Amino acid sequence: EQAIKVSGGISKDRPDTLSVRLDKLQLSIIDEFLAEKIGLEGEANGSAVLTSEEGITLGMLADITLDSLKLAGNDAGSIHLSSILEEGGENINIYLQNRIQGRNAIYASGLYYLDDGRMDIMAELDKLSLSLVGPFMKDIFESTGGNLSGELRLQGLPGYFSTSSRNLRLEDARFGLAFTGVNYTANGPITVNDQGLYLENVQIRDESGGSANLNGSLTHNNFKDIHIDAGLSLLNIKMLDVITDRGSGLYGLLRASGNARI
């Protein structure tokens, strides 16, 4: 019963329309084309209409729903994406909603400007589960969990977005580093802007009472020339907890106190 139906066309020289219809499409098929599987599951239904016209950017009107989503066994809820022409037909209103267990984990809305392709989108995050990023970072993190809440705003042209945040924070964010065997929990504010990402007095704890405070930044120039400047204040926190040699030659129990800068 799965189907993808495509008809029409796209042109730089004249008005044209391309329509796409999805019926009961099983998203697990995407895993077959990925170099590393992410355990994607779910079903896609809905339609999208792409419009082209000389002198304006590509437009899209959509009403697509992704149901029963999972990533590596983690519940990712359902996603509904819709876009409609605003009154006057000059710009497109965009809406995206990610509901997980009856809650809007993500609610985003904004405008896409047809004259030049600019976007202005505000996203509200309400306890967005960090376990959903685990499949993409499994080479670094053995496990992930906890939540991210707050507001994010993106403005500008794709590839040249201006970003900002409001009340963005980690809430019992959990991450286990695969090569150290230590699990940490982090709480604290995050600030995002055009220059990068900033952490101010983020509290980090291990599972046996050790702690650390993190202050620092990860700055970039259009996501290039990345620089890290971070300070850590450590109090008897685990740095290594590997009981037996996993093949790296490094194992044992190591705790640290003091100050460090990266």
mmCIF file of C-alpha atoms in Angstrom:
data_model
loop_
_atom_site.group_PDB
_atom_site.id
_atom_site.type_symbol
_atom_site.label_atom_id
_atom_site.label_comp_id
_atom_site.label_asym_id
_atom_site.label_seq_id
_atom_site.Cartn_x
_atom_site.Cartn_y
_atom_site.Cartn_z
ATOM 1 C CA GLU A 1 0.000 0.000 0.000
ATOM 2 C CA GLN A 2 3.038 2.308 0.072
ATOM 3 C CA ALA A 3 3.191 4.875 -2.704
ATOM 4 C CA ILE A 4 5.014 7.978 -3.907
ATOM 5 C CA LYS A 5 3.209 9.832 -6.688
ATOM 6 C CA VAL A 6 4.989 12.631 -8.568
ATOM 7 C CA SER A 7 3.664 14.745 -11.421
ATOM 8 C CA GLY A 8 4.417 18.090 -13.057
ATOM 9 C CA GLY A 9 7.681 19.972 -13.345
ATOM 10 C CA ILE A 10 9.987 22.766 -12.206
ATOM 11 C CA SER A 11 11.368 25.448 -14.514
ATOM 12 C CA LYS A 12 13.610 28.518 -14.241
ATOM 13 C CA ASP A 13 12.081 30.052 -17.367
ATOM 14 C CA ARG A 14 8.325 29.830 -16.904
ATOM 15 C CA PRO A 15 5.652 29.136 -14.276
ATOM 16 C CA ASP A 16 5.375 25.452 -13.447
ATOM 17 C CA THR A 17 4.205 23.157 -10.664
ATOM 18 C CA LEU A 18 5.467 19.846 -9.300
ATOM 19 C CA SER A 19 3.189 17.846 -7.008
ATOM 20 C CA VAL A 20 4.270 15.005 -4.696
ATOM 21 C CA ARG A 21 1.954 12.674 -2.806
ATOM 22 C CA LEU A 22 3.046 10.241 -0.057
ATOM 23 C CA ASP A 23 0.794 7.359 1.033
ATOM 24 C CA LYS A 24 1.763 5.098 3.948
ATOM 25 C CA LEU A 25 5.460 5.388 3.082
ATOM 26 C CA GLN A 26 7.548 3.413 5.606
ATOM 27 C CA LEU A 27 10.509 5.564 6.632
ATOM 28 C CA SER A 28 12.591 2.526 7.598
ATOM 29 C CA ILE A 29 13.510 2.209 3.918
ATOM 30 C CA ILE A 30 15.702 5.326 4.332
ATOM 31 C CA ASP A 31 17.984 3.342 6.650
ATOM 32 C CA GLU A 32 18.862 1.090 3.720
ATOM 33 C CA PHE A 33 20.529 4.020 1.943
ATOM 34 C CA LEU A 34 22.549 5.345 4.914
ATOM 35 C CA ALA A 35 26.195 4.473 5.484
ATOM 36 C CA GLU A 36 25.407 4.108 9.212
ATOM 37 C CA LYS A 37 21.942 3.005 10.306
ATOM 38 C CA ILE A 38 20.056 5.332 12.681
ATOM 39 C CA GLY A 39 17.127 3.002 13.364
ATOM 40 C CA LEU A 40 14.559 5.258 11.677
ATOM 41 C CA GLU A 41 10.961 4.040 11.862
ATOM 42 C CA GLY A 42 7.622 5.644 11.060
ATOM 43 C CA GLU A 43 5.108 6.362 8.327
ATOM 44 C CA ALA A 44 4.778 9.383 6.016
ATOM 45 C CA ASN A 45 1.505 10.659 4.578
ATOM 46 C CA GLY A 46 0.553 13.880 2.846
ATOM 47 C CA SER A 47 1.344 16.066 -0.105
ATOM 48 C CA ALA A 48 3.587 18.908 -1.233
ATOM 49 C CA VAL A 49 3.358 21.268 -4.187
ATOM 50 C CA LEU A 50 6.510 22.969 -5.480
ATOM 51 C CA THR A 51 6.002 26.092 -7.574
ATOM 52 C CA SER A 52 8.497 27.844 -9.807
ATOM 53 C CA GLU A 53 8.351 31.110 -11.724
ATOM 54 C CA GLU A 54 10.928 33.267 -13.438
ATOM 55 C CA GLY A 55 12.292 35.930 -11.100
ATOM 56 C CA ILE A 56 11.215 34.392 -7.769
ATOM 57 C CA THR A 57 12.613 31.621 -5.590
ATOM 58 C CA LEU A 58 11.160 28.119 -5.425
ATOM 59 C CA GLY A 59 8.035 27.934 -3.268
ATOM 60 C CA MET A 60 6.450 25.002 -1.459
ATOM 61 C CA LEU A 61 2.949 24.393 -0.140
ATOM 62 C CA ALA A 62 2.839 21.292 2.039
ATOM 63 C CA ASP A 63 0.745 19.229 4.417
ATOM 64 C CA ILE A 64 2.838 16.247 5.511
ATOM 65 C CA THR A 65 2.585 14.090 8.617
ATOM 66 C CA LEU A 66 5.186 11.650 9.958
ATOM 67 C CA ASP A 67 3.578 9.243 12.442
ATOM 68 C CA SER A 68 4.922 6.716 14.975
ATOM 69 C CA LEU A 69 8.461 8.031 14.618
ATOM 70 C CA LYS A 70 11.365 6.251 16.282
ATOM 71 C CA LEU A 71 15.136 6.744 16.238
ATOM 72 C CA ALA A 72 17.166 3.779 17.473
ATOM 73 C CA GLY A 73 14.128 2.635 19.453
ATOM 74 C CA ASN A 74 13.538 6.059 21.052
ATOM 75 C CA ASP A 75 10.049 7.517 20.745
ATOM 76 C CA ALA A 76 10.188 10.588 18.462
ATOM 77 C CA GLY A 77 6.399 11.064 18.398
ATOM 78 C CA SER A 78 4.828 12.574 15.295
ATOM 79 C CA ILE A 79 5.776 15.534 13.101
ATOM 80 C CA HIS A 80 3.343 17.679 11.152
ATOM 81 C CA LEU A 81 4.729 20.113 8.559
ATOM 82 C CA SER A 82 2.459 22.552 6.771
ATOM 83 C CA SER A 83 2.988 25.646 4.674
ATOM 84 C CA ILE A 84 0.350 27.957 3.204
ATOM 85 C CA LEU A 85 0.343 31.174 1.188
ATOM 86 C CA GLU A 86 -0.312 34.183 3.387
ATOM 87 C CA GLU A 87 -3.009 36.621 2.359
ATOM 88 C CA GLY A 88 -1.866 38.408 -0.794
ATOM 89 C CA GLY A 89 0.209 35.416 -1.913
ATOM 90 C CA GLU A 90 3.600 37.137 -1.541
ATOM 91 C CA ASN A 91 5.082 34.936 1.193
ATOM 92 C CA ILE A 92 4.607 31.453 2.668
ATOM 93 C CA ASN A 93 3.693 30.723 6.295
ATOM 94 C CA ILE A 94 5.515 27.654 7.659
ATOM 95 C CA TYR A 95 4.431 25.554 10.644
ATOM 96 C CA LEU A 96 6.151 22.532 12.179
ATOM 97 C CA GLN A 97 4.915 20.603 15.193
ATOM 98 C CA ASN A 98 6.637 17.649 16.881
ATOM 99 C CA ARG A 99 4.364 15.994 19.447
ATOM 100 C CA ILE A 100 5.844 13.398 21.787
ATOM 101 C CA GLN A 101 3.586 11.688 24.338
ATOM 102 C CA GLY A 102 0.921 14.391 24.012
ATOM 103 C CA ARG A 103 3.325 17.340 24.376
ATOM 104 C CA ASN A 104 4.639 19.790 21.788
ATOM 105 C CA ALA A 105 8.356 19.023 22.043
ATOM 106 C CA ILE A 106 8.908 21.416 19.106
ATOM 107 C CA TYR A 107 6.556 24.077 17.797
ATOM 108 C CA ALA A 108 7.995 26.217 15.029
ATOM 109 C CA SER A 109 6.395 28.866 12.855
ATOM 110 C CA GLY A 110 7.633 31.538 10.514
ATOM 111 C CA LEU A 111 7.777 33.084 7.067
ATOM 112 C CA TYR A 112 9.490 32.141 3.824
ATOM 113 C CA TYR A 113 9.911 35.152 1.517
ATOM 114 C CA LEU A 114 9.378 34.257 -2.120
ATOM 115 C CA ASP A 115 11.149 37.311 -3.523
ATOM 116 C CA ASP A 116 14.625 36.350 -2.251
ATOM 117 C CA GLY A 117 14.356 33.048 -0.336
ATOM 118 C CA ARG A 118 14.813 34.558 3.143
ATOM 119 C CA MET A 119 13.377 32.777 6.170
ATOM 120 C CA ASP A 120 12.352 33.959 9.630
ATOM 121 C CA ILE A 121 11.436 31.039 11.900
ATOM 122 C CA MET A 122 10.882 30.859 15.665
ATOM 123 C CA ALA A 123 11.013 27.454 17.383
ATOM 124 C CA GLU A 124 9.840 26.701 20.920
ATOM 125 C CA LEU A 125 11.384 23.615 22.553
ATOM 126 C CA ASP A 126 9.602 21.993 25.500
ATOM 127 C CA LYS A 127 11.683 19.210 27.017
ATOM 128 C CA LEU A 128 12.993 18.002 23.682
ATOM 129 C CA SER A 129 14.621 14.641 24.418
ATOM 130 C CA LEU A 130 18.370 14.576 23.782
ATOM 131 C CA SER A 131 18.203 10.803 23.336
ATOM 132 C CA LEU A 132 17.080 11.567 19.771
ATOM 133 C CA VAL A 133 20.563 12.871 18.867
ATOM 134 C CA GLY A 134 22.225 9.703 20.183
ATOM 135 C CA PRO A 135 22.119 7.758 16.877
ATOM 136 C CA PHE A 136 23.995 10.600 15.159
ATOM 137 C CA MET A 137 26.752 10.801 17.794
ATOM 138 C CA LYS A 138 27.231 7.178 18.810
ATOM 139 C CA ASP A 139 30.957 7.308 18.020
ATOM 140 C CA ILE A 140 31.354 9.867 20.844
ATOM 141 C CA PHE A 141 28.517 9.198 23.281
ATOM 142 C CA GLU A 142 27.684 5.722 24.544
ATOM 143 C CA SER A 143 24.348 7.010 25.834
ATOM 144 C CA THR A 144 22.363 10.264 25.798
ATOM 145 C CA GLY A 145 19.272 11.534 27.600
ATOM 146 C CA GLY A 146 17.672 14.448 29.377
ATOM 147 C CA ASN A 147 16.035 17.441 27.748
ATOM 148 C CA LEU A 148 16.562 20.769 25.999
ATOM 149 C CA SER A 149 14.052 23.604 26.489
ATOM 150 C CA GLY A 150 13.819 27.222 25.372
ATOM 151 C CA GLU A 151 13.451 29.254 22.192
ATOM 152 C CA LEU A 152 15.525 29.431 19.009
ATOM 153 C CA ARG A 153 15.198 31.877 16.110
ATOM 154 C CA LEU A 154 16.638 31.564 12.591
ATOM 155 C CA GLN A 155 16.632 34.457 10.146
ATOM 156 C CA GLY A 156 18.188 35.053 6.750
ATOM 157 C CA LEU A 157 19.142 33.029 3.704
ATOM 158 C CA PRO A 158 19.898 29.275 3.904
ATOM 159 C CA GLY A 159 23.613 28.897 4.559
ATOM 160 C CA TYR A 160 23.777 32.422 6.035
ATOM 161 C CA PHE A 161 21.333 32.168 8.895
ATOM 162 C CA SER A 162 21.348 34.601 11.786
ATOM 163 C CA THR A 163 20.610 32.672 14.997
ATOM 164 C CA SER A 164 19.526 33.675 18.486
ATOM 165 C CA SER A 165 18.123 31.997 21.587
ATOM 166 C CA ARG A 166 16.020 32.825 24.632
ATOM 167 C CA ASN A 167 15.887 30.873 27.888
ATOM 168 C CA LEU A 168 17.621 27.907 26.251
ATOM 169 C CA ARG A 169 18.802 25.409 28.836
ATOM 170 C CA LEU A 170 19.939 21.841 29.499
ATOM 171 C CA GLU A 171 17.671 19.941 31.892
ATOM 172 C CA ASP A 172 19.262 16.824 33.401
ATOM 173 C CA ALA A 173 21.094 16.245 30.124
ATOM 174 C CA ARG A 174 22.801 12.843 30.317
ATOM 175 C CA PHE A 175 25.716 11.709 28.247
ATOM 176 C CA GLY A 176 28.135 8.820 28.601
ATOM 177 C CA LEU A 177 31.490 9.071 26.891
ATOM 178 C CA ALA A 178 32.212 5.816 25.107
ATOM 179 C CA PHE A 179 35.998 5.918 25.535
ATOM 180 C CA THR A 180 36.038 6.859 29.267
ATOM 181 C CA GLY A 181 33.170 4.768 30.626
ATOM 182 C CA VAL A 182 31.845 7.723 32.658
ATOM 183 C CA ASN A 183 28.241 8.987 32.644
ATOM 184 C CA TYR A 184 27.579 12.665 33.338
ATOM 185 C CA THR A 185 24.498 14.807 34.007
ATOM 186 C CA ALA A 186 24.458 18.507 33.042
ATOM 187 C CA ASN A 187 22.129 21.382 33.944
ATOM 188 C CA GLY A 188 22.425 25.018 32.955
ATOM 189 C CA PRO A 189 21.820 27.758 30.396
ATOM 190 C CA ILE A 190 22.969 27.827 26.770
ATOM 191 C CA THR A 191 23.118 30.951 24.620
ATOM 192 C CA VAL A 192 23.216 30.760 20.823
ATOM 193 C CA ASN A 193 23.927 33.658 18.480
ATOM 194 C CA ASP A 194 25.580 34.379 15.131
ATOM 195 C CA GLN A 195 29.059 33.942 16.608
ATOM 196 C CA GLY A 196 28.536 30.588 18.290
ATOM 197 C CA LEU A 197 27.360 28.729 21.377
ATOM 198 C CA TYR A 198 28.014 29.847 24.971
ATOM 199 C CA LEU A 199 27.758 27.986 28.289
ATOM 200 C CA GLU A 200 27.579 29.864 31.598
ATOM 201 C CA ASN A 201 28.048 28.007 34.870
ATOM 202 C CA VAL A 202 26.723 24.689 33.593
ATOM 203 C CA GLN A 203 26.688 22.194 36.469
ATOM 204 C CA ILE A 204 28.064 18.730 35.629
ATOM 205 C CA ARG A 205 27.933 15.688 37.911
ATOM 206 C CA ASP A 206 29.037 12.079 37.662
ATOM 207 C CA GLU A 207 27.066 9.163 39.106
ATOM 208 C CA SER A 208 29.024 9.042 42.381
ATOM 209 C CA GLY A 209 29.062 12.631 43.675
ATOM 210 C CA GLY A 210 31.876 14.206 41.672
ATOM 211 C CA SER A 211 31.107 17.584 40.116
ATOM 212 C CA ALA A 212 32.350 20.279 37.755
ATOM 213 C CA ASN A 213 31.360 23.775 36.616
ATOM 214 C CA LEU A 214 31.726 24.604 32.926
ATOM 215 C CA ASN A 215 32.006 28.088 31.448
ATOM 216 C CA GLY A 216 32.982 28.557 27.856
ATOM 217 C CA SER A 217 32.197 29.115 24.218
ATOM 218 C CA LEU A 218 32.339 27.410 20.856
ATOM 219 C CA THR A 219 32.616 30.165 18.267
ATOM 220 C CA HIS A 220 32.624 29.987 14.481
ATOM 221 C CA ASN A 221 32.586 32.022 11.303
ATOM 222 C CA ASN A 222 29.604 30.720 9.329
ATOM 223 C CA PHE A 223 30.297 27.272 10.870
ATOM 224 C CA LYS A 224 33.932 27.455 9.762
ATOM 225 C CA ASP A 225 37.100 28.395 11.704
ATOM 226 C CA ILE A 226 35.687 26.816 14.865
ATOM 227 C CA HIS A 227 37.320 27.864 18.170
ATOM 228 C CA ILE A 228 36.810 26.470 21.677
ATOM 229 C CA ASP A 229 37.486 28.500 24.814
ATOM 230 C CA ALA A 230 36.280 26.701 27.929
ATOM 231 C CA GLY A 231 37.114 26.690 31.619
ATOM 232 C CA LEU A 232 36.397 23.821 34.020
ATOM 233 C CA SER A 233 36.386 23.811 37.799
ATOM 234 C CA LEU A 234 36.624 20.173 38.943
ATOM 235 C CA LEU A 235 35.848 18.577 42.320
ATOM 236 C CA ASN A 236 36.657 14.865 42.640
ATOM 237 C CA ILE A 237 34.931 14.088 39.333
ATOM 238 C CA LYS A 238 35.504 10.860 37.421
ATOM 239 C CA MET A 239 37.602 11.216 34.284
ATOM 240 C CA LEU A 240 38.010 7.495 33.607
ATOM 241 C CA ASP A 241 36.144 4.429 34.841
ATOM 242 C CA VAL A 242 37.068 1.432 32.696
ATOM 243 C CA ILE A 243 37.397 -1.783 34.673
ATOM 244 C CA THR A 244 39.111 -3.907 32.029
ATOM 245 C CA ASP A 245 41.154 -3.141 28.940
ATOM 246 C CA ARG A 246 38.823 -2.611 25.963
ATOM 247 C CA GLY A 247 41.693 -2.749 23.525
ATOM 248 C CA SER A 248 42.915 0.836 23.862
ATOM 249 C CA GLY A 249 45.443 -0.035 26.581
ATOM 250 C CA LEU A 250 43.885 2.600 28.885
ATOM 251 C CA TYR A 251 41.841 1.427 31.850
ATOM 252 C CA GLY A 252 41.352 1.986 35.573
ATOM 253 C CA LEU A 253 39.679 4.607 37.799
ATOM 254 C CA LEU A 254 40.766 8.248 37.621
ATOM 255 C CA ARG A 255 39.305 11.233 39.480
ATOM 256 C CA ALA A 256 40.380 14.862 39.230
ATOM 257 C CA SER A 257 40.082 18.109 41.184
ATOM 258 C CA GLY A 258 41.301 21.576 40.293
ATOM 259 C CA ASN A 259 40.995 23.890 37.305
ATOM 260 C CA ALA A 260 41.444 23.237 33.616
ATOM 261 C CA ARG A 261 41.217 25.304 30.460
ATOM 262 C CA ILE A 262 40.711 24.175 26.894
#
